[in-house]
């Protein structure tokens, strides 16, 4: 965690400070944490909601420095952690490390960029293969993304998700159907 918090300083890129084997271990630990949590998380206020990060590690640091680092502040992130930004790998690894260390007060939902078809198109795949010469880590990330929860309810009143309310969710009580979704969840993107 400390090494990830120093990424971005000169000579401290992720691939120079953290061995691939440690990254894989962290990814698998995150997978186990997500597997032990429901598809629809239940949390209580106060909690800080955060939208798309898209590999902007400096923005993530700025959020934590302004509001507080876990566990002094509770967080619910709504997805889209990777792609587009320069530091996608470092961003998702830091988020996973915080999730593993603080599983109950650091919550991560799956966004559309945590799907294979989207993160393959928008740069995550190319970034991993360029850095490591193999898609091995990319494939490991896909396994974790398939285990991530899709929604959260704050204090039994506020429904949170990345986007796209299903027309099948007609009443407040019908959202409990989200917990019936089995994992791993392969998300299909239709045109």
mmCIF file of C-alpha atoms in Angstrom:
data_model
loop_
_atom_site.group_PDB
_atom_site.id
_atom_site.type_symbol
_atom_site.label_atom_id
_atom_site.label_comp_id
_atom_site.label_asym_id
_atom_site.label_seq_id
_atom_site.Cartn_x
_atom_site.Cartn_y
_atom_site.Cartn_z
ATOM 1 C CA UNK A 1 0.000 0.000 0.000
ATOM 2 C CA UNK A 2 2.797 2.409 0.870
ATOM 3 C CA UNK A 3 4.574 1.734 -2.424
ATOM 4 C CA UNK A 4 1.358 2.412 -4.328
ATOM 5 C CA UNK A 5 0.888 5.673 -2.448
ATOM 6 C CA UNK A 6 4.293 6.829 -3.734
ATOM 7 C CA UNK A 7 3.618 6.034 -7.398
ATOM 8 C CA UNK A 8 3.918 9.055 -9.646
ATOM 9 C CA UNK A 9 7.050 10.399 -8.036
ATOM 10 C CA UNK A 10 10.162 10.252 -10.245
ATOM 11 C CA UNK A 11 11.343 6.666 -10.758
ATOM 12 C CA UNK A 12 8.398 5.138 -8.920
ATOM 13 C CA UNK A 13 6.171 3.801 -11.664
ATOM 14 C CA UNK A 14 4.199 0.754 -10.672
ATOM 15 C CA UNK A 15 6.163 -1.657 -12.833
ATOM 16 C CA UNK A 16 9.436 -0.513 -11.275
ATOM 17 C CA UNK A 17 8.318 -0.693 -7.645
ATOM 18 C CA UNK A 18 5.932 -3.652 -7.440
ATOM 19 C CA UNK A 19 6.720 -7.086 -8.887
ATOM 20 C CA UNK A 20 4.072 -8.656 -11.116
ATOM 21 C CA UNK A 21 3.734 -11.541 -8.655
ATOM 22 C CA UNK A 22 2.712 -9.108 -5.896
ATOM 23 C CA UNK A 23 0.229 -7.434 -8.226
ATOM 24 C CA UNK A 24 -1.304 -10.817 -9.016
ATOM 25 C CA UNK A 25 -1.512 -11.653 -5.316
ATOM 26 C CA UNK A 26 -3.298 -8.356 -4.582
ATOM 27 C CA UNK A 27 -5.696 -8.908 -7.484
ATOM 28 C CA UNK A 28 -6.617 -12.373 -6.185
ATOM 29 C CA UNK A 29 -7.056 -11.046 -2.636
ATOM 30 C CA UNK A 30 -9.455 -8.401 -3.964
ATOM 31 C CA UNK A 31 -11.355 -11.105 -5.842
ATOM 32 C CA UNK A 32 -11.880 -13.014 -2.587
ATOM 33 C CA UNK A 33 -13.080 -9.891 -0.760
ATOM 34 C CA UNK A 34 -15.601 -9.090 -3.512
ATOM 35 C CA UNK A 35 -16.785 -12.712 -3.617
ATOM 36 C CA UNK A 36 -17.631 -12.488 0.086
ATOM 37 C CA UNK A 37 -19.837 -9.430 -0.341
ATOM 38 C CA UNK A 38 -23.335 -9.213 -1.835
ATOM 39 C CA UNK A 39 -24.076 -7.849 -5.310
ATOM 40 C CA UNK A 40 -26.010 -5.031 -3.668
ATOM 41 C CA UNK A 41 -24.040 -3.545 -0.805
ATOM 42 C CA UNK A 42 -25.735 -1.991 2.192
ATOM 43 C CA UNK A 43 -23.985 0.898 3.876
ATOM 44 C CA UNK A 44 -24.832 3.775 6.159
ATOM 45 C CA UNK A 45 -24.265 7.496 6.032
ATOM 46 C CA UNK A 46 -21.997 9.318 6.358
ATOM 47 C CA UNK A 47 -20.157 8.023 3.314
ATOM 48 C CA UNK A 48 -18.315 9.839 0.526
ATOM 49 C CA UNK A 49 -19.548 9.068 -2.996
ATOM 50 C CA UNK A 50 -17.035 9.216 -5.838
ATOM 51 C CA UNK A 51 -17.711 8.960 -9.556
ATOM 52 C CA UNK A 52 -15.441 8.047 -12.470
ATOM 53 C CA UNK A 53 -11.690 8.103 -11.838
ATOM 54 C CA UNK A 54 -10.502 6.770 -15.237
ATOM 55 C CA UNK A 55 -6.872 6.285 -14.277
ATOM 56 C CA UNK A 56 -6.412 9.814 -12.926
ATOM 57 C CA UNK A 57 -4.261 8.851 -9.959
ATOM 58 C CA UNK A 58 -3.538 12.460 -9.018
ATOM 59 C CA UNK A 59 -7.289 13.132 -8.745
ATOM 60 C CA UNK A 60 -7.651 10.109 -6.482
ATOM 61 C CA UNK A 61 -4.830 11.351 -4.244
ATOM 62 C CA UNK A 62 -6.443 14.785 -4.176
ATOM 63 C CA UNK A 63 -9.769 13.272 -3.046
ATOM 64 C CA UNK A 64 -8.103 11.331 -0.233
ATOM 65 C CA UNK A 65 -5.973 14.281 0.849
ATOM 66 C CA UNK A 66 -9.005 16.609 0.963
ATOM 67 C CA UNK A 67 -11.546 14.278 2.597
ATOM 68 C CA UNK A 68 -9.336 11.805 4.435
ATOM 69 C CA UNK A 69 -7.713 8.471 3.763
ATOM 70 C CA UNK A 70 -9.482 5.276 4.761
ATOM 71 C CA UNK A 71 -10.321 4.268 7.433
ATOM 72 C CA UNK A 72 -10.826 7.816 8.752
ATOM 73 C CA UNK A 73 -13.347 8.411 5.944
ATOM 74 C CA UNK A 74 -15.807 5.951 4.396
ATOM 75 C CA UNK A 75 -16.040 5.744 0.608
ATOM 76 C CA UNK A 76 -18.340 4.367 -2.053
ATOM 77 C CA UNK A 77 -16.908 4.524 -5.581
ATOM 78 C CA UNK A 78 -19.387 4.095 -8.430
ATOM 79 C CA UNK A 79 -17.133 2.485 -11.052
ATOM 80 C CA UNK A 80 -14.959 3.380 -14.042
ATOM 81 C CA UNK A 81 -11.560 3.234 -12.373
ATOM 82 C CA UNK A 82 -9.500 2.473 -15.479
ATOM 83 C CA UNK A 83 -9.036 3.520 -19.120
ATOM 84 C CA UNK A 84 -8.309 6.920 -20.599
ATOM 85 C CA UNK A 85 -5.947 8.074 -17.836
ATOM 86 C CA UNK A 86 -2.206 7.518 -17.745
ATOM 87 C CA UNK A 87 -2.212 5.690 -14.408
ATOM 88 C CA UNK A 88 -4.978 3.101 -14.842
ATOM 89 C CA UNK A 89 -2.945 0.199 -13.482
ATOM 90 C CA UNK A 90 -1.695 2.153 -10.489
ATOM 91 C CA UNK A 91 -5.166 3.540 -9.790
ATOM 92 C CA UNK A 92 -6.926 0.171 -9.769
ATOM 93 C CA UNK A 93 -4.161 -1.450 -7.710
ATOM 94 C CA UNK A 94 -4.372 1.309 -5.085
ATOM 95 C CA UNK A 95 -8.157 0.976 -4.955
ATOM 96 C CA UNK A 96 -7.886 -2.811 -4.628
ATOM 97 C CA UNK A 97 -5.259 -2.486 -1.877
ATOM 98 C CA UNK A 98 -7.553 -0.156 0.070
ATOM 99 C CA UNK A 99 -10.490 -2.523 -0.516
ATOM 100 C CA UNK A 100 -8.521 -5.477 0.831
ATOM 101 C CA UNK A 101 -7.300 -3.528 3.863
ATOM 102 C CA UNK A 102 -10.647 -1.846 4.660
ATOM 103 C CA UNK A 103 -13.342 -4.098 3.139
ATOM 104 C CA UNK A 104 -16.279 -2.711 5.110
ATOM 105 C CA UNK A 105 -15.733 1.033 4.782
ATOM 106 C CA UNK A 106 -14.111 1.222 1.350
ATOM 107 C CA UNK A 107 -16.662 0.118 -1.229
ATOM 108 C CA UNK A 108 -16.167 -0.290 -4.969
ATOM 109 C CA UNK A 109 -18.923 -0.871 -7.519
ATOM 110 C CA UNK A 110 -18.475 -2.140 -11.039
ATOM 111 C CA UNK A 111 -18.793 0.392 -13.840
ATOM 112 C CA UNK A 112 -19.017 -0.169 -17.575
ATOM 113 C CA UNK A 113 -15.228 0.181 -17.902
ATOM 114 C CA UNK A 114 -14.852 -2.846 -15.647
ATOM 115 C CA UNK A 115 -16.080 -5.036 -18.501
ATOM 116 C CA UNK A 116 -13.790 -6.856 -20.894
ATOM 117 C CA UNK A 117 -15.178 -5.393 -24.091
ATOM 118 C CA UNK A 118 -14.897 -1.795 -22.866
ATOM 119 C CA UNK A 119 -11.503 -1.915 -21.152
ATOM 120 C CA UNK A 120 -10.068 -3.798 -24.097
ATOM 121 C CA UNK A 121 -11.121 -0.985 -26.450
ATOM 122 C CA UNK A 122 -10.274 2.033 -24.277
ATOM 123 C CA UNK A 123 -6.654 1.276 -23.465
ATOM 124 C CA UNK A 124 -6.319 -0.938 -20.398
ATOM 125 C CA UNK A 125 -5.459 -4.039 -22.422
ATOM 126 C CA UNK A 126 -2.807 -2.235 -24.472
ATOM 127 C CA UNK A 127 -1.307 -0.679 -21.343
ATOM 128 C CA UNK A 128 -0.943 -4.053 -19.616
ATOM 129 C CA UNK A 129 0.502 -5.808 -22.677
ATOM 130 C CA UNK A 130 2.915 -2.903 -23.328
ATOM 131 C CA UNK A 131 4.209 -2.986 -19.757
ATOM 132 C CA UNK A 132 4.373 -6.750 -19.235
ATOM 133 C CA UNK A 133 4.507 -8.274 -22.721
ATOM 134 C CA UNK A 134 1.559 -10.540 -21.935
ATOM 135 C CA UNK A 135 -2.170 -10.197 -21.205
ATOM 136 C CA UNK A 136 -1.838 -12.349 -18.064
ATOM 137 C CA UNK A 137 -2.566 -9.477 -15.630
ATOM 138 C CA UNK A 138 -5.346 -8.173 -17.875
ATOM 139 C CA UNK A 139 -7.067 -11.551 -17.647
ATOM 140 C CA UNK A 140 -6.644 -11.626 -13.862
ATOM 141 C CA UNK A 141 -8.305 -8.208 -13.613
ATOM 142 C CA UNK A 142 -11.253 -9.458 -15.670
ATOM 143 C CA UNK A 143 -11.792 -12.238 -13.122
ATOM 144 C CA UNK A 144 -11.980 -9.651 -10.333
ATOM 145 C CA UNK A 145 -14.224 -7.271 -12.252
ATOM 146 C CA UNK A 146 -16.679 -10.158 -12.776
ATOM 147 C CA UNK A 147 -16.985 -10.468 -8.979
ATOM 148 C CA UNK A 148 -17.600 -6.791 -8.184
ATOM 149 C CA UNK A 149 -20.958 -5.641 -6.828
ATOM 150 C CA UNK A 150 -23.238 -3.631 -9.105
ATOM 151 C CA UNK A 151 -25.092 -1.446 -6.631
ATOM 152 C CA UNK A 152 -25.297 -0.136 -3.096
ATOM 153 C CA UNK A 153 -28.023 1.230 -0.861
ATOM 154 C CA UNK A 154 -27.119 3.936 1.640
ATOM 155 C CA UNK A 155 -29.138 3.970 4.876
ATOM 156 C CA UNK A 156 -32.055 2.117 3.222
ATOM 157 C CA UNK A 157 -32.855 5.264 1.225
ATOM 158 C CA UNK A 158 -30.362 5.989 -1.547
ATOM 159 C CA UNK A 159 -29.746 3.562 -4.412
ATOM 160 C CA UNK A 160 -26.310 3.925 -6.002
ATOM 161 C CA UNK A 161 -24.957 2.340 -9.169
ATOM 162 C CA UNK A 162 -22.819 3.343 -12.091
ATOM 163 C CA UNK A 163 -25.794 3.789 -14.395
ATOM 164 C CA UNK A 164 -28.645 2.137 -16.181
ATOM 165 C CA UNK A 165 -31.673 1.411 -14.029
ATOM 166 C CA UNK A 166 -33.379 -1.686 -15.347
ATOM 167 C CA UNK A 167 -37.031 -1.311 -16.352
ATOM 168 C CA UNK A 168 -37.607 -4.460 -14.263
ATOM 169 C CA UNK A 169 -36.894 -2.477 -11.096
ATOM 170 C CA UNK A 170 -40.403 -1.112 -10.650
ATOM 171 C CA UNK A 171 -40.530 -0.655 -6.884
ATOM 172 C CA UNK A 172 -38.102 0.081 -4.094
ATOM 173 C CA UNK A 173 -38.591 -3.480 -2.871
ATOM 174 C CA UNK A 174 -37.710 -4.976 -6.240
ATOM 175 C CA UNK A 175 -34.076 -3.894 -5.989
ATOM 176 C CA UNK A 176 -33.394 -6.895 -3.752
ATOM 177 C CA UNK A 177 -33.409 -8.954 -6.962
ATOM 178 C CA UNK A 178 -29.909 -7.591 -7.571
ATOM 179 C CA UNK A 179 -28.581 -9.895 -4.852
ATOM 180 C CA UNK A 180 -29.874 -12.886 -6.825
ATOM 181 C CA UNK A 181 -27.411 -12.203 -9.651
ATOM 182 C CA UNK A 182 -24.802 -14.944 -9.682
ATOM 183 C CA UNK A 183 -21.095 -14.408 -10.065
ATOM 184 C CA UNK A 184 -18.843 -14.344 -11.905
ATOM 185 C CA UNK A 185 -20.948 -11.978 -13.998
ATOM 186 C CA UNK A 186 -19.955 -11.647 -17.627
ATOM 187 C CA UNK A 187 -21.437 -8.394 -18.877
ATOM 188 C CA UNK A 188 -22.463 -8.355 -22.500
ATOM 189 C CA UNK A 189 -22.482 -5.038 -24.311
ATOM 190 C CA UNK A 190 -25.101 -4.683 -26.984
ATOM 191 C CA UNK A 191 -24.904 -2.058 -29.719
#
